[in-house]
Amino acid sequence: MKYLFAICSCLLMAAPAITLGHGIPITVNVDGNNKLVVSNTQPLYTPADLTPGYAPMVLVDNESVDLMSSMTFTRTNPLGVLGNYQFTTLPGFNVSGVVADSPLSLQVIPRPVKGTGPVAARMLWHWSRASQSVAIDPAGESLVVGSDAGGVVQGITVPQTANTPLSITVANPVQNGVDEHYLEYLLGDPPADVGAYGFFARLTSPNYGTSDPFLVILNDGISDLMNPGPLLTAALAINNAALLTGDYNHDDVVDSADYTIWKSSFRSTTQLAADGNGDGIVDAADYTNWRDHLGLQYSGSGAGSESPSGAAAPEPSTFALA
């Protein structure tokens, strides 16, 4: 990102000094099946924390201060931005085992919003510090992701809602190593609401299989003095909100397979994939969530989805529900 950073820096006017910590990087390698693997080597969560959510990996930092710094662009820069922005190059990348001439791209993907009907899809997610919940930003906030892979300045704008995934080249060629800051993230400043912003993504490459999805969380204005603290709360809330209600196996359709998961984990406080209402136990309320949304589907493209089919649902015994 040295090229793009140099361009951006020369276009600033009276911008405060930028102080960025190292943060927790996106660790990338390749498995035995020639598939890209993304991991978090410093997670604040346990695997059980992610069971009810969409992404099996969340990039959430434990820095004690706001990681995004203010920048003012006085004229349009190569990314087409002008005015006040919050800026960060975190998270960075730690890459190993990738052939050097392999291009690597980030694909930002839309996800359905739990509890909406008809189903709404989101690209940029927001957790509000004020309401302590996942919220729709009233100002229509968007995120600009920039790169200069191969010396070519490029960028994508991630809006709140969109119909198709968006991709940007992370590196071409890939440079194996640690602390590689391939991307820059710019959020309009001031945001409508202080909190955390996040997006779901995958890494792709023509030479490797696509990675599993992961969630990237950007801290905007939260002083996270506790560990774990509000950033982890925000990350898990966003991850858990990006699924259809009743979709317990995360395949974007509510069907009998989800009922099977509910049935097999009924009364569990540790196997929480079917804990649809997030109260820490799989119970009758989670069955009701599944039954009431049976047949609901999400296309995966970000477009709308079908309504519940009204198909007959198997009824658990009265004794079990009691």
PDB file of C-alpha atoms in Angstrom:
ATOM      1  CA  MET A   1       0.000   0.000   0.000  1.00  0.00           C
ATOM      2  CA  LYS A   2       2.987   2.339  -0.097  1.00  0.00           C
ATOM      3  CA  TYR A   3       2.016   3.832  -3.471  1.00  0.00           C
ATOM      4  CA  LEU A   4      -1.575   4.591  -2.553  1.00  0.00           C
ATOM      5  CA  PHE A   5      -0.620   5.825   0.888  1.00  0.00           C
ATOM      6  CA  ALA A   6       1.839   8.286  -0.623  1.00  0.00           C
ATOM      7  CA  ILE A   7      -0.845   9.622  -2.972  1.00  0.00           C
ATOM      8  CA  CYS A   8      -3.367   9.975  -0.169  1.00  0.00           C
ATOM      9  CA  SER A   9      -0.915  11.672   2.155  1.00  0.00           C
ATOM     10  CA  CYS A  10      -0.031  14.412  -0.286  1.00  0.00           C
ATOM     11  CA  LEU A  11      -3.701  15.309  -0.689  1.00  0.00           C
ATOM     12  CA  LEU A  12      -4.378  15.968   2.981  1.00  0.00           C
ATOM     13  CA  MET A  13      -4.881  19.381   4.484  1.00  0.00           C
ATOM     14  CA  ALA A  14      -4.307  19.910   8.201  1.00  0.00           C
ATOM     15  CA  ALA A  15      -4.951  16.236   8.912  1.00  0.00           C
ATOM     16  CA  PRO A  16      -4.091  15.051  12.412  1.00  0.00           C
ATOM     17  CA  ALA A  17      -1.153  12.693  12.800  1.00  0.00           C
ATOM     18  CA  ILE A  18      -2.159   9.099  12.213  1.00  0.00           C
ATOM     19  CA  THR A  19      -1.237   6.630  14.914  1.00  0.00           C
ATOM     20  CA  LEU A  20      -2.117   3.057  14.138  1.00  0.00           C
ATOM     21  CA  GLY A  21      -1.316   0.035  16.273  1.00  0.00           C
ATOM     22  CA  HIS A  22      -0.353  -3.231  14.702  1.00  0.00           C
ATOM     23  CA  GLY A  23      -3.679  -4.884  15.350  1.00  0.00           C
ATOM     24  CA  ILE A  24      -4.564  -8.526  14.774  1.00  0.00           C
ATOM     25  CA  PRO A  25      -3.755  -9.560  11.175  1.00  0.00           C
ATOM     26  CA  ILE A  26      -5.721 -11.737   8.786  1.00  0.00           C
ATOM     27  CA  THR A  27      -3.559 -14.866   8.661  1.00  0.00           C
ATOM     28  CA  VAL A  28      -3.654 -16.595   5.272  1.00  0.00           C
ATOM     29  CA  ASN A  29      -2.229 -19.955   4.201  1.00  0.00           C
ATOM     30  CA  VAL A  30      -3.138 -22.954   2.048  1.00  0.00           C
ATOM     31  CA  ASP A  31      -4.382 -26.352   3.244  1.00  0.00           C
ATOM     32  CA  GLY A  32      -3.772 -29.837   1.850  1.00  0.00           C
ATOM     33  CA  ASN A  33      -6.738 -29.486  -0.513  1.00  0.00           C
ATOM     34  CA  ASN A  34      -5.207 -26.404  -2.151  1.00  0.00           C
ATOM     35  CA  LYS A  35      -7.770 -24.165  -0.507  1.00  0.00           C
ATOM     36  CA  LEU A  36      -7.113 -20.745   0.990  1.00  0.00           C
ATOM     37  CA  VAL A  37      -7.427 -20.793   4.768  1.00  0.00           C
ATOM     38  CA  VAL A  38      -8.054 -17.642   6.803  1.00  0.00           C
ATOM     39  CA  SER A  39      -7.481 -17.728  10.543  1.00  0.00           C
ATOM     40  CA  ASN A  40      -7.177 -15.467  13.567  1.00  0.00           C
ATOM     41  CA  THR A  41      -4.098 -16.352  15.584  1.00  0.00           C
ATOM     42  CA  GLN A  42      -5.154 -14.116  18.499  1.00  0.00           C
ATOM     43  CA  PRO A  43      -8.891 -14.725  18.908  1.00  0.00           C
ATOM     44  CA  LEU A  44     -10.738 -13.209  21.864  1.00  0.00           C
ATOM     45  CA  TYR A  45     -13.566 -15.704  21.415  1.00  0.00           C
ATOM     46  CA  THR A  46     -14.016 -19.446  21.789  1.00  0.00           C
ATOM     47  CA  PRO A  47     -15.289 -21.696  18.952  1.00  0.00           C
ATOM     48  CA  ALA A  48     -18.598 -21.979  20.830  1.00  0.00           C
ATOM     49  CA  ASP A  49     -19.059 -18.205  20.561  1.00  0.00           C
ATOM     50  CA  LEU A  50     -19.199 -18.512  16.758  1.00  0.00           C
ATOM     51  CA  THR A  51     -21.514 -21.528  16.592  1.00  0.00           C
ATOM     52  CA  PRO A  52     -24.752 -19.484  16.283  1.00  0.00           C
ATOM     53  CA  GLY A  53     -23.239 -17.098  13.713  1.00  0.00           C
ATOM     54  CA  TYR A  54     -22.537 -17.207   9.985  1.00  0.00           C
ATOM     55  CA  ALA A  55     -18.749 -16.825   9.807  1.00  0.00           C
ATOM     56  CA  PRO A  56     -16.437 -19.424  11.374  1.00  0.00           C
ATOM     57  CA  MET A  57     -13.737 -16.753  11.797  1.00  0.00           C
ATOM     58  CA  VAL A  58     -14.058 -13.185  13.049  1.00  0.00           C
ATOM     59  CA  LEU A  59     -11.316 -10.571  12.902  1.00  0.00           C
ATOM     60  CA  VAL A  60     -11.880  -8.526  16.051  1.00  0.00           C
ATOM     61  CA  ASP A  61      -9.172  -6.483  17.740  1.00  0.00           C
ATOM     62  CA  ASN A  62      -8.533  -5.852  21.417  1.00  0.00           C
ATOM     63  CA  GLU A  63      -6.859  -2.490  21.062  1.00  0.00           C
ATOM     64  CA  SER A  64      -7.750  -0.053  23.855  1.00  0.00           C
ATOM     65  CA  VAL A  65      -8.313   2.923  21.532  1.00  0.00           C
ATOM     66  CA  ASP A  66     -10.146   3.836  18.364  1.00  0.00           C
ATOM     67  CA  LEU A  67      -8.266   2.296  15.423  1.00  0.00           C
ATOM     68  CA  MET A  68      -9.613   4.655  12.782  1.00  0.00           C
ATOM     69  CA  SER A  69      -8.025   8.097  12.471  1.00  0.00           C
ATOM     70  CA  SER A  70      -9.477  11.207  10.826  1.00  0.00           C
ATOM     71  CA  MET A  71      -8.223  12.317   7.414  1.00  0.00           C
ATOM     72  CA  THR A  72      -9.382  15.253   5.285  1.00  0.00           C
ATOM     73  CA  PHE A  73      -9.074  15.075   1.502  1.00  0.00           C
ATOM     74  CA  THR A  74      -9.092  18.541  -0.055  1.00  0.00           C
ATOM     75  CA  ARG A  75      -9.543  17.338  -3.620  1.00  0.00           C
ATOM     76  CA  THR A  76     -10.541  14.096  -5.226  1.00  0.00           C
ATOM     77  CA  ASN A  77      -7.841  11.454  -4.853  1.00  0.00           C
ATOM     78  CA  PRO A  78      -7.315   8.297  -6.959  1.00  0.00           C
ATOM     79  CA  LEU A  79     -10.070   6.539  -5.006  1.00  0.00           C
ATOM     80  CA  GLY A  80     -12.563   9.283  -5.800  1.00  0.00           C
ATOM     81  CA  VAL A  81     -13.082  10.385  -2.200  1.00  0.00           C
ATOM     82  CA  LEU A  82     -13.329  13.981  -1.040  1.00  0.00           C
ATOM     83  CA  GLY A  83     -13.884  15.422   2.417  1.00  0.00           C
ATOM     84  CA  ASN A  84     -13.634  13.934   5.907  1.00  0.00           C
ATOM     85  CA  TYR A  85     -12.964  10.224   6.341  1.00  0.00           C
ATOM     86  CA  GLN A  86     -12.028   7.804   9.037  1.00  0.00           C
ATOM     87  CA  PHE A  87      -9.019   5.839   7.833  1.00  0.00           C
ATOM     88  CA  THR A  88      -7.137   2.659   8.778  1.00  0.00           C
ATOM     89  CA  THR A  89      -4.915   0.055   7.157  1.00  0.00           C
ATOM     90  CA  LEU A  90      -5.877  -2.516   9.788  1.00  0.00           C
ATOM     91  CA  PRO A  91      -6.332  -5.401   9.755  1.00  0.00           C
ATOM     92  CA  GLY A  92      -3.205  -6.296   7.815  1.00  0.00           C
ATOM     93  CA  PHE A  93      -2.280  -9.690   6.368  1.00  0.00           C
ATOM     94  CA  ASN A  94       0.145 -12.445   7.353  1.00  0.00           C
ATOM     95  CA  VAL A  95       0.547 -14.638   4.260  1.00  0.00           C
ATOM     96  CA  SER A  96       2.405 -17.924   3.977  1.00  0.00           C
ATOM     97  CA  GLY A  97       2.442 -20.882   1.610  1.00  0.00           C
ATOM     98  CA  VAL A  98       0.981 -18.942  -1.333  1.00  0.00           C
ATOM     99  CA  VAL A  99       2.826 -19.077  -4.648  1.00  0.00           C
ATOM    100  CA  ALA A 100       4.293 -15.636  -5.235  1.00  0.00           C
ATOM    101  CA  ASP A 101       2.765 -15.102  -8.672  1.00  0.00           C
ATOM    102  CA  SER A 102      -0.748 -15.820  -7.358  1.00  0.00           C
ATOM    103  CA  PRO A 103      -3.127 -12.862  -7.385  1.00  0.00           C
ATOM    104  CA  LEU A 104      -5.220 -12.655  -4.218  1.00  0.00           C
ATOM    105  CA  SER A 105      -8.605 -10.918  -4.086  1.00  0.00           C
ATOM    106  CA  LEU A 106     -11.032  -9.929  -1.342  1.00  0.00           C
ATOM    107  CA  GLN A 107     -14.680 -10.636  -2.120  1.00  0.00           C
ATOM    108  CA  VAL A 108     -17.130  -8.715   0.077  1.00  0.00           C
ATOM    109  CA  ILE A 109     -20.397 -10.646   0.257  1.00  0.00           C
ATOM    110  CA  PRO A 110     -23.943  -9.599   1.196  1.00  0.00           C
ATOM    111  CA  ARG A 111     -25.777 -11.496   3.913  1.00  0.00           C
ATOM    112  CA  PRO A 112     -29.434 -11.641   4.957  1.00  0.00           C
ATOM    113  CA  VAL A 113     -30.558  -9.728   8.034  1.00  0.00           C
ATOM    114  CA  LYS A 114     -32.150 -12.025  10.604  1.00  0.00           C
ATOM    115  CA  GLY A 115     -35.768 -11.208  11.358  1.00  0.00           C
ATOM    116  CA  THR A 116     -36.549  -9.112   8.284  1.00  0.00           C
ATOM    117  CA  GLY A 117     -39.438  -9.966   6.012  1.00  0.00           C
ATOM    118  CA  PRO A 118     -39.197  -9.880   3.123  1.00  0.00           C
ATOM    119  CA  VAL A 119     -35.568 -10.673   3.731  1.00  0.00           C
ATOM    120  CA  ALA A 120     -33.204  -7.705   3.402  1.00  0.00           C
ATOM    121  CA  ALA A 121     -29.537  -8.173   2.523  1.00  0.00           C
ATOM    122  CA  ARG A 122     -26.671  -6.059   3.842  1.00  0.00           C
ATOM    123  CA  MET A 123     -23.079  -5.457   2.806  1.00  0.00           C
ATOM    124  CA  LEU A 124     -21.918  -3.041   5.514  1.00  0.00           C
ATOM    125  CA  TRP A 125     -22.992  -3.909   9.036  1.00  0.00           C
ATOM    126  CA  HIS A 126     -23.104  -1.594  12.022  1.00  0.00           C
ATOM    127  CA  TRP A 127     -23.267  -2.181  15.759  1.00  0.00           C
ATOM    128  CA  SER A 128     -24.418   0.837  17.730  1.00  0.00           C
ATOM    129  CA  ARG A 129     -22.718   1.684  21.006  1.00  0.00           C
ATOM    130  CA  ALA A 130     -25.780   3.692  22.010  1.00  0.00           C
ATOM    131  CA  SER A 131     -28.339   0.925  21.507  1.00  0.00           C
ATOM    132  CA  GLN A 132     -25.940  -1.987  22.155  1.00  0.00           C
ATOM    133  CA  SER A 133     -27.359  -3.755  19.119  1.00  0.00           C
ATOM    134  CA  VAL A 134     -26.994  -4.231  15.376  1.00  0.00           C
ATOM    135  CA  ALA A 135     -28.555  -1.171  13.735  1.00  0.00           C
ATOM    136  CA  ILE A 136     -29.123   0.370  10.335  1.00  0.00           C
ATOM    137  CA  ASP A 137     -27.015   3.490  10.007  1.00  0.00           C
ATOM    138  CA  PRO A 138     -29.461   6.365   9.424  1.00  0.00           C
ATOM    139  CA  ALA A 139     -26.909   8.312   7.349  1.00  0.00           C
ATOM    140  CA  GLY A 140     -26.491   5.547   4.782  1.00  0.00           C
ATOM    141  CA  GLU A 141     -22.831   5.068   5.664  1.00  0.00           C
ATOM    142  CA  SER A 142     -20.541   3.373   3.135  1.00  0.00           C
ATOM    143  CA  LEU A 143     -17.011   2.017   3.291  1.00  0.00           C
ATOM    144  CA  VAL A 144     -14.319   2.526   0.649  1.00  0.00           C
ATOM    145  CA  VAL A 145     -11.746  -0.270   0.386  1.00  0.00           C
ATOM    146  CA  GLY A 146      -8.614   0.726  -1.539  1.00  0.00           C
ATOM    147  CA  SER A 147      -5.652  -1.154  -2.980  1.00  0.00           C
ATOM    148  CA  ASP A 148      -2.695  -0.560  -5.244  1.00  0.00           C
ATOM    149  CA  ALA A 149      -2.046  -4.187  -6.181  1.00  0.00           C
ATOM    150  CA  GLY A 150       0.451  -4.312  -9.029  1.00  0.00           C
ATOM    151  CA  GLY A 151       0.859  -0.540  -8.840  1.00  0.00           C
ATOM    152  CA  VAL A 152      -2.708   0.065 -10.036  1.00  0.00           C
ATOM    153  CA  VAL A 153      -4.827   2.189  -7.702  1.00  0.00           C
ATOM    154  CA  GLN A 154      -8.275   0.662  -7.326  1.00  0.00           C
ATOM    155  CA  GLY A 155     -11.149   0.777  -4.906  1.00  0.00           C
ATOM    156  CA  ILE A 156     -14.608  -0.555  -4.196  1.00  0.00           C
ATOM    157  CA  THR A 157     -17.383   1.188  -2.284  1.00  0.00           C
ATOM    158  CA  VAL A 158     -19.224  -1.114   0.100  1.00  0.00           C
ATOM    159  CA  PRO A 159     -22.731   0.293   0.643  1.00  0.00           C
ATOM    160  CA  GLN A 160     -25.203  -0.761   3.282  1.00  0.00           C
ATOM    161  CA  THR A 161     -27.238  -2.761   0.787  1.00  0.00           C
ATOM    162  CA  ALA A 162     -26.288  -4.362  -2.529  1.00  0.00           C
ATOM    163  CA  ASN A 163     -27.364  -7.182  -4.820  1.00  0.00           C
ATOM    164  CA  THR A 164     -24.069  -8.805  -5.760  1.00  0.00           C
ATOM    165  CA  PRO A 165     -20.668  -9.476  -4.155  1.00  0.00           C
ATOM    166  CA  LEU A 166     -17.912  -6.911  -4.708  1.00  0.00           C
ATOM    167  CA  SER A 167     -14.267  -7.848  -5.322  1.00  0.00           C
ATOM    168  CA  ILE A 168     -10.950  -6.023  -5.102  1.00  0.00           C
ATOM    169  CA  THR A 169      -7.460  -7.341  -5.771  1.00  0.00           C
ATOM    170  CA  VAL A 170      -5.543  -7.571  -2.502  1.00  0.00           C
ATOM    171  CA  ALA A 171      -2.126  -8.341  -3.974  1.00  0.00           C
ATOM    172  CA  ASN A 172      -0.760  -9.212  -7.392  1.00  0.00           C
ATOM    173  CA  PRO A 173       1.668 -10.813  -6.994  1.00  0.00           C
ATOM    174  CA  VAL A 174       1.298 -12.002  -3.413  1.00  0.00           C
ATOM    175  CA  GLN A 175       4.190 -11.287  -1.098  1.00  0.00           C
ATOM    176  CA  ASN A 176       4.509 -13.951   1.583  1.00  0.00           C
ATOM    177  CA  GLY A 177       5.356 -12.408   4.916  1.00  0.00           C
ATOM    178  CA  VAL A 178       3.977 -10.780   8.039  1.00  0.00           C
ATOM    179  CA  ASP A 179       2.480  -7.358   8.621  1.00  0.00           C
ATOM    180  CA  GLU A 180       1.492  -6.797   4.984  1.00  0.00           C
ATOM    181  CA  HIS A 181      -0.955  -3.888   4.767  1.00  0.00           C
ATOM    182  CA  TYR A 182      -2.405  -4.479   1.321  1.00  0.00           C
ATOM    183  CA  LEU A 183      -5.701  -2.654   1.864  1.00  0.00           C
ATOM    184  CA  GLU A 184      -6.920   0.676   3.171  1.00  0.00           C
ATOM    185  CA  TYR A 185     -10.356   1.247   4.682  1.00  0.00           C
ATOM    186  CA  LEU A 186     -12.038   4.664   4.570  1.00  0.00           C
ATOM    187  CA  LEU A 187     -15.331   5.355   6.327  1.00  0.00           C
ATOM    188  CA  GLY A 188     -17.174   8.645   5.867  1.00  0.00           C
ATOM    189  CA  ASP A 189     -16.601  10.913   8.867  1.00  0.00           C
ATOM    190  CA  PRO A 190     -18.355  11.716  11.036  1.00  0.00           C
ATOM    191  CA  PRO A 191     -20.361   8.473  10.995  1.00  0.00           C
ATOM    192  CA  ALA A 192     -24.011   8.705  11.906  1.00  0.00           C
ATOM    193  CA  ASP A 193     -23.499   6.565  14.991  1.00  0.00           C
ATOM    194  CA  VAL A 194     -20.395   5.587  16.948  1.00  0.00           C
ATOM    195  CA  GLY A 195     -19.755   1.881  17.258  1.00  0.00           C
ATOM    196  CA  ALA A 196     -18.283  -0.868  15.120  1.00  0.00           C
ATOM    197  CA  TYR A 197     -18.599  -1.487  11.404  1.00  0.00           C
ATOM    198  CA  GLY A 198     -18.108  -4.841   9.745  1.00  0.00           C
ATOM    199  CA  PHE A 199     -18.332  -6.754   6.499  1.00  0.00           C
ATOM    200  CA  PHE A 200     -18.303 -10.415   5.517  1.00  0.00           C
ATOM    201  CA  ALA A 201     -15.748 -11.527   2.958  1.00  0.00           C
ATOM    202  CA  ARG A 202     -13.872 -14.397   1.347  1.00  0.00           C
ATOM    203  CA  LEU A 203     -10.414 -14.567  -0.186  1.00  0.00           C
ATOM    204  CA  THR A 204     -10.212 -15.839  -3.761  1.00  0.00           C
ATOM    205  CA  SER A 205      -7.416 -16.727  -6.163  1.00  0.00           C
ATOM    206  CA  PRO A 206      -7.344 -18.432  -9.582  1.00  0.00           C
ATOM    207  CA  ASN A 207      -4.697 -20.804  -8.208  1.00  0.00           C
ATOM    208  CA  TYR A 208      -6.535 -21.864  -5.044  1.00  0.00           C
ATOM    209  CA  GLY A 209      -9.940 -22.751  -3.684  1.00  0.00           C
ATOM    210  CA  THR A 210     -11.946 -19.925  -2.128  1.00  0.00           C
ATOM    211  CA  SER A 211     -11.622 -19.475   1.633  1.00  0.00           C
ATOM    212  CA  ASP A 212     -14.454 -19.908   4.089  1.00  0.00           C
ATOM    213  CA  PRO A 213     -16.240 -16.626   4.892  1.00  0.00           C
ATOM    214  CA  PHE A 214     -14.940 -14.389   7.639  1.00  0.00           C
ATOM    215  CA  LEU A 215     -16.069 -11.194   9.330  1.00  0.00           C
ATOM    216  CA  VAL A 216     -13.873  -8.099   9.513  1.00  0.00           C
ATOM    217  CA  ILE A 217     -14.691  -5.617  12.286  1.00  0.00           C
ATOM    218  CA  LEU A 218     -13.580  -1.972  12.131  1.00  0.00           C
ATOM    219  CA  ASN A 219     -13.569  -0.020  15.373  1.00  0.00           C
ATOM    220  CA  ASP A 220     -15.016   3.466  15.097  1.00  0.00           C
ATOM    221  CA  GLY A 221     -14.961   5.404  18.343  1.00  0.00           C
ATOM    222  CA  ILE A 222     -14.974   2.599  20.908  1.00  0.00           C
ATOM    223  CA  SER A 223     -12.388   2.603  23.682  1.00  0.00           C
ATOM    224  CA  ASP A 224     -12.190  -1.107  24.377  1.00  0.00           C
ATOM    225  CA  LEU A 225     -10.609  -1.092  27.828  1.00  0.00           C
ATOM    226  CA  MET A 226     -12.120  -4.432  28.815  1.00  0.00           C
ATOM    227  CA  ASN A 227     -10.950  -7.741  27.409  1.00  0.00           C
ATOM    228  CA  PRO A 228     -13.216  -9.033  26.089  1.00  0.00           C
ATOM    229  CA  GLY A 229     -15.122  -5.805  25.661  1.00  0.00           C
ATOM    230  CA  PRO A 230     -17.600  -4.018  23.406  1.00  0.00           C
ATOM    231  CA  LEU A 231     -15.725  -4.874  20.193  1.00  0.00           C
ATOM    232  CA  LEU A 232     -16.199  -8.564  20.836  1.00  0.00           C
ATOM    233  CA  THR A 233     -19.840  -7.915  21.744  1.00  0.00           C
ATOM    234  CA  ALA A 234     -20.249  -6.040  18.456  1.00  0.00           C
ATOM    235  CA  ALA A 235     -18.528  -8.742  16.411  1.00  0.00           C
ATOM    236  CA  LEU A 236     -20.619 -11.598  17.790  1.00  0.00           C
ATOM    237  CA  ALA A 237     -23.844  -9.602  17.450  1.00  0.00           C
ATOM    238  CA  ILE A 238     -23.150  -8.864  13.769  1.00  0.00           C
ATOM    239  CA  ASN A 239     -22.113 -12.455  13.085  1.00  0.00           C
ATOM    240  CA  ASN A 240     -25.283 -13.787  14.690  1.00  0.00           C
ATOM    241  CA  ALA A 241     -27.513 -11.326  12.816  1.00  0.00           C
ATOM    242  CA  ALA A 242     -26.366 -12.432   9.345  1.00  0.00           C
ATOM    243  CA  LEU A 243     -28.565 -15.514   9.040  1.00  0.00           C
ATOM    244  CA  LEU A 244     -32.153 -16.370   8.209  1.00  0.00           C
ATOM    245  CA  THR A 245     -34.256 -16.918  11.308  1.00  0.00           C
ATOM    246  CA  GLY A 246     -34.417 -20.685  11.811  1.00  0.00           C
ATOM    247  CA  ASP A 247     -31.466 -21.496   9.549  1.00  0.00           C
ATOM    248  CA  TYR A 248     -29.483 -23.539  12.031  1.00  0.00           C
ATOM    249  CA  ASN A 249     -27.099 -25.212   9.574  1.00  0.00           C
ATOM    250  CA  HIS A 250     -26.300 -21.923   7.773  1.00  0.00           C
ATOM    251  CA  ASP A 251     -27.152 -23.096   4.249  1.00  0.00           C
ATOM    252  CA  ASP A 252     -29.481 -20.135   3.560  1.00  0.00           C
ATOM    253  CA  VAL A 253     -32.691 -22.166   3.561  1.00  0.00           C
ATOM    254  CA  VAL A 254     -34.951 -23.059   6.491  1.00  0.00           C
ATOM    255  CA  ASP A 255     -35.865 -26.715   6.105  1.00  0.00           C
ATOM    256  CA  SER A 256     -36.019 -30.102   7.827  1.00  0.00           C
ATOM    257  CA  ALA A 257     -32.230 -30.223   8.245  1.00  0.00           C
ATOM    258  CA  ASP A 258     -32.486 -27.295  10.661  1.00  0.00           C
ATOM    259  CA  TYR A 259     -35.181 -29.089  12.643  1.00  0.00           C
ATOM    260  CA  THR A 260     -32.852 -32.084  12.960  1.00  0.00           C
ATOM    261  CA  ILE A 261     -30.190 -29.849  14.499  1.00  0.00           C
ATOM    262  CA  TRP A 262     -32.732 -28.343  16.890  1.00  0.00           C
ATOM    263  CA  LYS A 263     -34.007 -31.772  17.916  1.00  0.00           C
ATOM    264  CA  SER A 264     -30.544 -33.236  18.501  1.00  0.00           C
ATOM    265  CA  SER A 265     -29.431 -30.298  20.650  1.00  0.00           C
ATOM    266  CA  PHE A 266     -32.683 -29.629  22.527  1.00  0.00           C
ATOM    267  CA  ARG A 267     -32.039 -28.328  26.078  1.00  0.00           C
ATOM    268  CA  SER A 268     -28.321 -27.940  25.380  1.00  0.00           C
ATOM    269  CA  THR A 269     -26.442 -24.942  26.729  1.00  0.00           C
ATOM    270  CA  THR A 270     -23.208 -25.821  24.893  1.00  0.00           C
ATOM    271  CA  GLN A 271     -24.338 -26.918  21.412  1.00  0.00           C
ATOM    272  CA  LEU A 272     -25.952 -23.647  20.402  1.00  0.00           C
ATOM    273  CA  ALA A 273     -26.253 -23.769  16.616  1.00  0.00           C
ATOM    274  CA  ALA A 274     -30.041 -23.957  17.089  1.00  0.00           C
ATOM    275  CA  ASP A 275     -30.187 -21.209  19.713  1.00  0.00           C
ATOM    276  CA  GLY A 276     -32.082 -18.928  17.378  1.00  0.00           C
ATOM    277  CA  ASN A 277     -32.991 -16.262  19.929  1.00  0.00           C
ATOM    278  CA  GLY A 278     -29.567 -16.126  21.554  1.00  0.00           C
ATOM    279  CA  ASP A 279     -30.665 -16.816  25.128  1.00  0.00           C
ATOM    280  CA  GLY A 280     -28.003 -19.462  25.718  1.00  0.00           C
ATOM    281  CA  ILE A 281     -30.191 -22.557  25.556  1.00  0.00           C
ATOM    282  CA  VAL A 282     -31.859 -24.542  22.778  1.00  0.00           C
ATOM    283  CA  ASP A 283     -35.507 -24.652  23.758  1.00  0.00           C
ATOM    284  CA  ALA A 284     -39.106 -24.455  22.569  1.00  0.00           C
ATOM    285  CA  ALA A 285     -38.750 -20.829  21.490  1.00  0.00           C
ATOM    286  CA  ASP A 286     -36.073 -21.861  19.002  1.00  0.00           C
ATOM    287  CA  TYR A 287     -38.389 -24.521  17.602  1.00  0.00           C
ATOM    288  CA  THR A 288     -41.061 -21.843  17.143  1.00  0.00           C
ATOM    289  CA  ASN A 289     -38.567 -19.638  15.303  1.00  0.00           C
ATOM    290  CA  TRP A 290     -37.794 -22.501  12.949  1.00  0.00           C
ATOM    291  CA  ARG A 291     -41.444 -23.514  12.440  1.00  0.00           C
ATOM    292  CA  ASP A 292     -42.611 -19.979  11.720  1.00  0.00           C
ATOM    293  CA  HIS A 293     -39.939 -19.484   9.037  1.00  0.00           C
ATOM    294  CA  LEU A 294     -39.984 -22.927   7.441  1.00  0.00           C
ATOM    295  CA  GLY A 295     -39.398 -22.566   3.689  1.00  0.00           C
ATOM    296  CA  LEU A 296     -37.613 -19.212   3.907  1.00  0.00           C
ATOM    297  CA  GLN A 297     -34.714 -18.936   1.442  1.00  0.00           C
ATOM    298  CA  TYR A 298     -31.921 -16.544   0.643  1.00  0.00           C
ATOM    299  CA  SER A 299     -30.531 -16.435  -2.880  1.00  0.00           C
ATOM    300  CA  GLY A 300     -26.987 -15.668  -1.777  1.00  0.00           C
ATOM    301  CA  SER A 301     -26.605 -12.884  -4.337  1.00  0.00           C
ATOM    302  CA  GLY A 302     -27.886 -10.210  -2.013  1.00  0.00           C
ATOM    303  CA  ALA A 303     -31.297 -10.098  -3.671  1.00  0.00           C
ATOM    304  CA  GLY A 304     -34.554 -10.728  -1.839  1.00  0.00           C
ATOM    305  CA  SER A 305     -35.797 -14.165  -0.895  1.00  0.00           C
ATOM    306  CA  GLU A 306     -38.939 -16.190  -0.719  1.00  0.00           C
ATOM    307  CA  SER A 307     -41.479 -16.065   2.053  1.00  0.00           C
ATOM    308  CA  PRO A 308     -42.044 -19.013   4.392  1.00  0.00           C
ATOM    309  CA  SER A 309     -43.694 -21.838   2.494  1.00  0.00           C
ATOM    310  CA  GLY A 310     -46.274 -22.750   5.118  1.00  0.00           C
ATOM    311  CA  ALA A 311     -45.270 -26.420   4.793  1.00  0.00           C
ATOM    312  CA  ALA A 312     -46.298 -28.707   7.619  1.00  0.00           C
ATOM    313  CA  ALA A 313     -43.702 -28.808  10.377  1.00  0.00           C
ATOM    314  CA  PRO A 314     -43.021 -31.836  12.565  1.00  0.00           C
ATOM    315  CA  GLU A 315     -44.323 -31.271  16.064  1.00  0.00           C
ATOM    316  CA  PRO A 316     -42.133 -32.199  19.038  1.00  0.00           C
ATOM    317  CA  SER A 317     -43.848 -33.952  21.879  1.00  0.00           C
ATOM    318  CA  THR A 318     -45.720 -31.879  24.448  1.00  0.00           C
ATOM    319  CA  PHE A 319     -43.526 -33.413  27.149  1.00  0.00           C
ATOM    320  CA  ALA A 320     -40.339 -32.291  25.356  1.00  0.00           C
ATOM    321  CA  LEU A 321     -41.547 -28.747  24.956  1.00  0.00           C
ATOM    322  CA  ALA A 322     -42.644 -28.616  28.576  1.00  0.00           C
TER     323      ALA A 322
END
